[in-house]
């Protein structure tokens, strides 16, 4: 994603760079939750991917970075694609709402916090 972002200009480049940064949270969080050093894991993972080792990932059974395909550590692609797609759609919705609120005249926002009262109640 970062290489692709270098081919873009302006806001598109920044958006793709931030998306790549967001995707890096996945191995970072996995390493952290497994009790591994996330900085070391992410650095080694990036180095191996730069060498062309495309199937390299974190094997949490051995706590090592390995060719996860060869080791049989696989996850359904459809599930990952759906999660990334859903997260992207939510982010776009939040940005659209932010644009609407920013565009409304000061003091005349149609947002009513009292309409959200029932969302935070736990029964």
Short mmCIF file of N, CA and C in Angstrom, two decimals:
data_model
loop_
_atom_site.label_atom_id
_atom_site.label_comp_id
_atom_site.label_asym_id
_atom_site.label_seq_id
_atom_site.Cartn_x
_atom_site.Cartn_y
_atom_site.Cartn_z
N UNK A 1 0.83 -1.19 0.00
CA UNK A 1 0.00 0.00 0.00
C UNK A 1 0.88 1.25 0.00
N UNK A 2 1.94 1.19 0.79
CA UNK A 2 2.82 2.37 0.85
C UNK A 2 3.49 2.63 -0.50
N UNK A 3 3.91 1.57 -1.18
CA UNK A 3 4.52 1.74 -2.50
C UNK A 3 3.52 2.33 -3.48
N UNK A 4 2.30 1.85 -3.42
CA UNK A 4 1.25 2.38 -4.28
C UNK A 4 0.97 3.85 -3.99
N UNK A 5 1.02 4.23 -2.70
CA UNK A 5 0.74 5.62 -2.34
C UNK A 5 1.78 6.58 -2.93
N UNK A 6 3.00 6.09 -3.15
CA UNK A 6 4.04 6.94 -3.73
C UNK A 6 3.74 7.31 -5.18
N UNK A 7 2.86 6.56 -5.82
CA UNK A 7 2.49 6.84 -7.21
C UNK A 7 1.36 7.86 -7.30
N UNK A 8 0.78 8.21 -6.16
CA UNK A 8 -0.36 9.13 -6.13
C UNK A 8 0.08 10.52 -5.72
N UNK A 9 -0.83 11.47 -5.84
CA UNK A 9 -0.55 12.85 -5.49
C UNK A 9 -1.62 13.38 -4.54
N UNK A 10 -1.28 14.38 -3.77
CA UNK A 10 -2.23 15.13 -2.96
C UNK A 10 -2.93 14.32 -1.89
N UNK A 11 -4.24 14.57 -1.77
CA UNK A 11 -5.04 13.94 -0.72
C UNK A 11 -5.14 12.43 -0.89
N UNK A 12 -5.17 11.98 -2.14
CA UNK A 12 -5.24 10.53 -2.40
C UNK A 12 -4.03 9.83 -1.81
N UNK A 13 -2.86 10.43 -1.97
CA UNK A 13 -1.64 9.84 -1.43
C UNK A 13 -1.72 9.75 0.09
N UNK A 14 -2.18 10.81 0.73
CA UNK A 14 -2.30 10.80 2.19
C UNK A 14 -3.31 9.77 2.67
N UNK A 15 -4.41 9.64 1.94
CA UNK A 15 -5.45 8.67 2.33
C UNK A 15 -4.92 7.24 2.23
N UNK A 16 -4.20 6.93 1.18
CA UNK A 16 -3.66 5.57 1.00
C UNK A 16 -2.58 5.30 2.05
N UNK A 17 -1.75 6.28 2.35
CA UNK A 17 -0.73 6.11 3.38
C UNK A 17 -1.37 5.82 4.74
N UNK A 18 -2.42 6.54 5.06
CA UNK A 18 -3.11 6.33 6.34
C UNK A 18 -3.81 4.97 6.38
N UNK A 19 -4.32 4.54 5.23
CA UNK A 19 -4.95 3.22 5.17
C UNK A 19 -3.89 2.14 5.41
N UNK A 20 -2.72 2.30 4.82
CA UNK A 20 -1.62 1.36 5.04
C UNK A 20 -1.22 1.34 6.51
N UNK A 21 -1.18 2.51 7.12
CA UNK A 21 -0.86 2.61 8.54
C UNK A 21 -1.90 1.89 9.39
N UNK A 22 -3.17 2.02 9.00
CA UNK A 22 -4.24 1.34 9.74
C UNK A 22 -4.12 -0.17 9.62
N UNK A 23 -3.73 -0.66 8.44
CA UNK A 23 -3.56 -2.10 8.26
C UNK A 23 -2.41 -2.65 9.10
N UNK A 24 -1.42 -1.81 9.36
CA UNK A 24 -0.29 -2.25 10.20
C UNK A 24 -0.71 -2.50 11.64
N UNK A 25 -1.85 -1.99 12.03
CA UNK A 25 -2.35 -2.23 13.39
C UNK A 25 -2.66 -3.70 13.61
N UNK A 26 -2.97 -4.43 12.55
CA UNK A 26 -3.35 -5.84 12.69
C UNK A 26 -2.18 -6.67 13.24
N UNK A 27 -1.02 -6.71 12.56
CA UNK A 27 0.08 -7.50 13.13
C UNK A 27 0.60 -6.91 14.44
N UNK A 28 0.52 -5.60 14.57
CA UNK A 28 0.95 -4.94 15.80
C UNK A 28 0.11 -5.43 16.98
N UNK A 29 -1.20 -5.45 16.81
CA UNK A 29 -2.11 -5.90 17.87
C UNK A 29 -1.95 -7.39 18.15
N UNK A 30 -1.78 -8.19 17.09
CA UNK A 30 -1.55 -9.62 17.28
C UNK A 30 -0.31 -9.87 18.12
N UNK A 31 0.77 -9.18 17.78
CA UNK A 31 2.02 -9.36 18.52
C UNK A 31 1.86 -8.93 19.98
N UNK A 32 1.23 -7.79 20.17
CA UNK A 32 1.02 -7.27 21.51
C UNK A 32 0.19 -8.23 22.36
N UNK A 33 -0.90 -8.74 21.80
CA UNK A 33 -1.77 -9.66 22.52
C UNK A 33 -1.11 -11.00 22.81
N UNK A 34 -0.12 -11.37 22.00
CA UNK A 34 0.60 -12.63 22.21
C UNK A 34 1.77 -12.46 23.17
N UNK A 35 1.98 -11.23 23.65
CA UNK A 35 3.09 -10.99 24.57
C UNK A 35 4.43 -10.81 23.88
N UNK A 36 4.40 -10.54 22.59
CA UNK A 36 5.63 -10.32 21.82
C UNK A 36 5.90 -8.83 21.70
N UNK A 37 7.12 -8.49 21.32
CA UNK A 37 7.47 -7.09 21.13
C UNK A 37 6.96 -6.64 19.76
N UNK A 38 5.93 -5.80 19.73
CA UNK A 38 5.34 -5.42 18.44
C UNK A 38 6.30 -4.70 17.50
N UNK A 39 7.24 -3.94 18.04
CA UNK A 39 8.18 -3.22 17.17
C UNK A 39 9.10 -4.20 16.46
N UNK A 40 9.64 -5.19 17.21
CA UNK A 40 10.50 -6.19 16.59
C UNK A 40 9.75 -7.01 15.55
N UNK A 41 8.52 -7.40 15.89
CA UNK A 41 7.72 -8.22 14.97
C UNK A 41 7.42 -7.45 13.69
N UNK A 42 6.97 -6.20 13.81
CA UNK A 42 6.61 -5.41 12.64
C UNK A 42 7.84 -5.13 11.77
N UNK A 43 8.98 -4.87 12.40
CA UNK A 43 10.20 -4.61 11.65
C UNK A 43 10.64 -5.84 10.86
N UNK A 44 10.62 -7.01 11.51
CA UNK A 44 11.03 -8.23 10.81
C UNK A 44 10.02 -8.59 9.72
N UNK A 45 8.75 -8.41 10.00
CA UNK A 45 7.71 -8.71 9.03
C UNK A 45 7.87 -7.83 7.78
N UNK A 46 8.11 -6.54 7.98
CA UNK A 46 8.31 -5.63 6.85
C UNK A 46 9.55 -6.02 6.05
N UNK A 47 10.63 -6.37 6.75
CA UNK A 47 11.87 -6.74 6.07
C UNK A 47 11.66 -7.98 5.20
N UNK A 48 10.94 -8.96 5.73
CA UNK A 48 10.69 -10.18 4.96
C UNK A 48 9.76 -9.91 3.78
N UNK A 49 8.78 -9.07 3.97
CA UNK A 49 7.89 -8.73 2.85
C UNK A 49 8.65 -7.97 1.78
N UNK A 50 9.58 -7.10 2.18
CA UNK A 50 10.39 -6.37 1.21
C UNK A 50 11.29 -7.30 0.41
N UNK A 51 11.68 -8.44 1.00
CA UNK A 51 12.50 -9.44 0.30
C UNK A 51 11.66 -10.27 -0.67
N UNK A 52 10.34 -10.07 -0.65
CA UNK A 52 9.47 -10.82 -1.55
C UNK A 52 8.80 -12.02 -0.92
N UNK A 53 8.97 -12.21 0.36
CA UNK A 53 8.34 -13.32 1.07
C UNK A 53 6.89 -12.93 1.37
N UNK A 54 6.00 -13.10 0.40
CA UNK A 54 4.63 -12.61 0.47
C UNK A 54 3.75 -13.36 1.47
N UNK A 55 4.05 -14.62 1.76
CA UNK A 55 3.23 -15.41 2.67
C UNK A 55 3.74 -15.40 4.10
N UNK A 56 4.65 -14.50 4.40
CA UNK A 56 5.21 -14.42 5.73
C UNK A 56 4.23 -13.73 6.67
N UNK A 57 4.06 -14.31 7.83
CA UNK A 57 3.16 -13.75 8.83
C UNK A 57 3.55 -14.22 10.22
N UNK A 58 2.74 -13.86 11.20
CA UNK A 58 3.02 -14.24 12.58
C UNK A 58 2.32 -15.56 12.87
N UNK A 59 3.09 -16.55 13.27
CA UNK A 59 2.54 -17.83 13.71
C UNK A 59 2.47 -17.77 15.23
N UNK A 60 1.28 -17.56 15.76
CA UNK A 60 1.12 -17.40 17.20
C UNK A 60 1.23 -18.73 17.96
N UNK A 61 1.25 -19.84 17.22
CA UNK A 61 1.47 -21.13 17.88
C UNK A 61 2.93 -21.30 18.27
N UNK A 62 3.83 -20.72 17.46
CA UNK A 62 5.27 -20.81 17.75
C UNK A 62 5.87 -19.46 18.15
N UNK A 63 5.07 -18.40 18.06
CA UNK A 63 5.52 -17.03 18.33
C UNK A 63 6.70 -16.62 17.45
N UNK A 64 6.67 -17.07 16.20
CA UNK A 64 7.72 -16.74 15.24
C UNK A 64 7.10 -16.20 13.97
N UNK A 65 7.92 -15.50 13.20
CA UNK A 65 7.50 -15.06 11.88
C UNK A 65 7.94 -16.14 10.90
N UNK A 66 6.95 -16.69 10.19
CA UNK A 66 7.21 -17.83 9.31
C UNK A 66 6.39 -17.70 8.03
N UNK A 67 6.65 -18.60 7.10
CA UNK A 67 5.79 -18.73 5.93
C UNK A 67 4.53 -19.43 6.43
N UNK A 68 3.50 -18.65 6.71
CA UNK A 68 2.31 -19.20 7.35
C UNK A 68 1.56 -20.17 6.44
N UNK A 69 1.67 -20.01 5.15
CA UNK A 69 1.02 -20.92 4.22
C UNK A 69 1.66 -22.31 4.32
N UNK A 70 2.99 -22.33 4.37
CA UNK A 70 3.72 -23.60 4.48
C UNK A 70 3.44 -24.28 5.82
N UNK A 71 3.26 -23.48 6.87
CA UNK A 71 3.01 -24.03 8.21
C UNK A 71 1.54 -24.38 8.44
N UNK A 72 0.68 -24.04 7.49
CA UNK A 72 -0.73 -24.39 7.60
C UNK A 72 -1.55 -23.43 8.45
N UNK A 73 -1.01 -22.24 8.69
CA UNK A 73 -1.75 -21.22 9.43
C UNK A 73 -2.45 -20.34 8.40
N UNK A 74 -3.72 -20.66 8.14
CA UNK A 74 -4.46 -19.94 7.11
C UNK A 74 -5.78 -19.44 7.68
N UNK A 75 -6.27 -18.39 7.10
CA UNK A 75 -7.55 -17.81 7.49
C UNK A 75 -8.35 -17.56 6.22
N UNK A 76 -9.65 -17.62 6.32
CA UNK A 76 -10.47 -17.38 5.12
C UNK A 76 -10.31 -15.96 4.59
N UNK A 77 -10.00 -15.85 3.32
CA UNK A 77 -9.82 -14.55 2.68
C UNK A 77 -11.11 -13.75 2.70
N UNK A 78 -12.23 -14.43 2.49
CA UNK A 78 -13.51 -13.73 2.44
C UNK A 78 -13.80 -13.00 3.76
N UNK A 79 -13.45 -13.61 4.88
CA UNK A 79 -13.67 -12.99 6.19
C UNK A 79 -12.82 -11.73 6.33
N UNK A 80 -11.58 -11.82 5.93
CA UNK A 80 -10.69 -10.65 6.02
C UNK A 80 -11.17 -9.52 5.12
N UNK A 81 -11.54 -9.87 3.89
CA UNK A 81 -12.01 -8.85 2.96
C UNK A 81 -13.27 -8.16 3.48
N UNK A 82 -14.17 -8.93 4.06
CA UNK A 82 -15.40 -8.36 4.61
C UNK A 82 -15.10 -7.43 5.78
N UNK A 83 -14.18 -7.83 6.65
CA UNK A 83 -13.82 -6.99 7.80
C UNK A 83 -13.19 -5.68 7.34
N UNK A 84 -12.29 -5.74 6.38
CA UNK A 84 -11.64 -4.53 5.87
C UNK A 84 -12.66 -3.65 5.15
N UNK A 85 -13.53 -4.26 4.38
CA UNK A 85 -14.56 -3.51 3.67
C UNK A 85 -15.50 -2.81 4.66
N UNK A 86 -15.94 -3.53 5.67
CA UNK A 86 -16.85 -2.95 6.67
C UNK A 86 -16.18 -1.80 7.42
N UNK A 87 -14.94 -1.99 7.81
CA UNK A 87 -14.22 -0.94 8.52
C UNK A 87 -14.05 0.30 7.64
N UNK A 88 -13.77 0.10 6.37
CA UNK A 88 -13.61 1.23 5.44
C UNK A 88 -14.93 1.98 5.27
N UNK A 89 -16.03 1.23 5.15
CA UNK A 89 -17.34 1.87 5.00
C UNK A 89 -17.71 2.68 6.24
N UNK A 90 -17.42 2.16 7.42
CA UNK A 90 -17.70 2.89 8.65
C UNK A 90 -16.88 4.17 8.70
N UNK A 91 -15.61 4.09 8.35
CA UNK A 91 -14.76 5.27 8.35
C UNK A 91 -15.29 6.33 7.38
N UNK A 92 -15.75 5.92 6.21
CA UNK A 92 -16.31 6.87 5.24
C UNK A 92 -17.59 7.50 5.77
N UNK A 93 -18.43 6.70 6.44
CA UNK A 93 -19.66 7.25 7.01
C UNK A 93 -19.34 8.30 8.06
N UNK A 94 -18.36 8.02 8.90
CA UNK A 94 -17.97 8.99 9.94
C UNK A 94 -17.48 10.28 9.30
N UNK A 95 -16.68 10.16 8.24
CA UNK A 95 -16.18 11.35 7.55
C UNK A 95 -17.31 12.14 6.92
N UNK A 96 -18.30 11.45 6.37
CA UNK A 96 -19.45 12.14 5.77
C UNK A 96 -20.24 12.89 6.83
N UNK A 97 -20.47 12.24 7.98
CA UNK A 97 -21.19 12.89 9.07
C UNK A 97 -20.42 14.10 9.55
N UNK A 98 -19.11 13.97 9.65
CA UNK A 98 -18.27 15.08 10.07
C UNK A 98 -18.38 16.24 9.09
N UNK A 99 -18.41 15.94 7.78
CA UNK A 99 -18.56 16.98 6.76
C UNK A 99 -19.91 17.69 6.89
N UNK A 100 -20.96 16.93 7.16
CA UNK A 100 -22.29 17.52 7.32
C UNK A 100 -22.32 18.44 8.54
N UNK A 101 -21.75 17.99 9.65
CA UNK A 101 -21.73 18.82 10.86
C UNK A 101 -20.87 20.06 10.66
N UNK A 102 -19.76 19.92 9.95
CA UNK A 102 -18.88 21.07 9.71
C UNK A 102 -19.55 22.08 8.77
N UNK A 103 -20.39 21.60 7.86
CA UNK A 103 -21.03 22.48 6.89
C UNK A 103 -22.25 23.20 7.46
N UNK A 104 -22.81 22.70 8.57
CA UNK A 104 -24.00 23.36 9.12
C UNK A 104 -23.60 24.67 9.79
N UNK A 105 -24.48 25.67 9.72
CA UNK A 105 -24.17 26.98 10.33
C UNK A 105 -23.93 26.83 11.84
N UNK A 106 -23.03 27.64 12.37
CA UNK A 106 -22.72 27.57 13.80
C UNK A 106 -23.96 27.83 14.64
N UNK A 107 -24.12 26.98 15.64
CA UNK A 107 -25.24 27.15 16.55
C UNK A 107 -26.55 26.62 16.01
N UNK A 108 -26.56 26.16 14.76
CA UNK A 108 -27.81 25.67 14.17
C UNK A 108 -27.67 24.22 13.74
N UNK A 109 -26.89 23.46 14.46
CA UNK A 109 -26.71 22.05 14.15
C UNK A 109 -28.01 21.30 14.39
N UNK A 110 -28.32 20.38 13.50
CA UNK A 110 -29.53 19.58 13.66
C UNK A 110 -29.29 18.39 14.56
N UNK A 111 -28.06 18.21 15.04
CA UNK A 111 -27.75 17.09 15.92
C UNK A 111 -28.31 17.36 17.30
N UNK A 112 -29.06 16.39 17.82
CA UNK A 112 -29.68 16.51 19.14
C UNK A 112 -29.16 15.40 20.03
N UNK A 113 -28.24 15.70 20.98
CA UNK A 113 -27.67 14.66 21.83
C UNK A 113 -28.71 13.91 22.65
N UNK A 114 -29.84 14.54 22.97
CA UNK A 114 -30.85 13.87 23.78
C UNK A 114 -31.50 12.72 23.00
N UNK A 115 -31.42 12.74 21.66
CA UNK A 115 -31.97 11.65 20.87
C UNK A 115 -31.12 10.40 20.97
N UNK A 116 -29.91 10.53 21.49
CA UNK A 116 -29.00 9.40 21.64
C UNK A 116 -29.07 8.80 23.04
N UNK A 117 -29.93 9.31 23.89
CA UNK A 117 -29.95 8.91 25.30
C UNK A 117 -30.12 7.42 25.49
N UNK A 118 -30.94 6.77 24.72
CA UNK A 118 -31.20 5.35 24.91
C UNK A 118 -30.06 4.43 24.47
N UNK A 119 -29.08 4.96 23.73
CA UNK A 119 -28.00 4.12 23.22
C UNK A 119 -27.01 3.70 24.29
N UNK A 120 -26.84 4.50 25.32
CA UNK A 120 -25.83 4.20 26.33
C UNK A 120 -26.37 3.47 27.54
N UNK A 121 -27.64 3.20 27.57
CA UNK A 121 -28.24 2.54 28.74
C UNK A 121 -28.05 1.04 28.62
N UNK A 122 -27.59 0.42 29.69
CA UNK A 122 -27.41 -1.03 29.75
C UNK A 122 -28.42 -1.59 30.72
N UNK A 123 -29.34 -2.42 30.27
CA UNK A 123 -30.35 -3.02 31.15
C UNK A 123 -30.04 -4.48 31.36
#
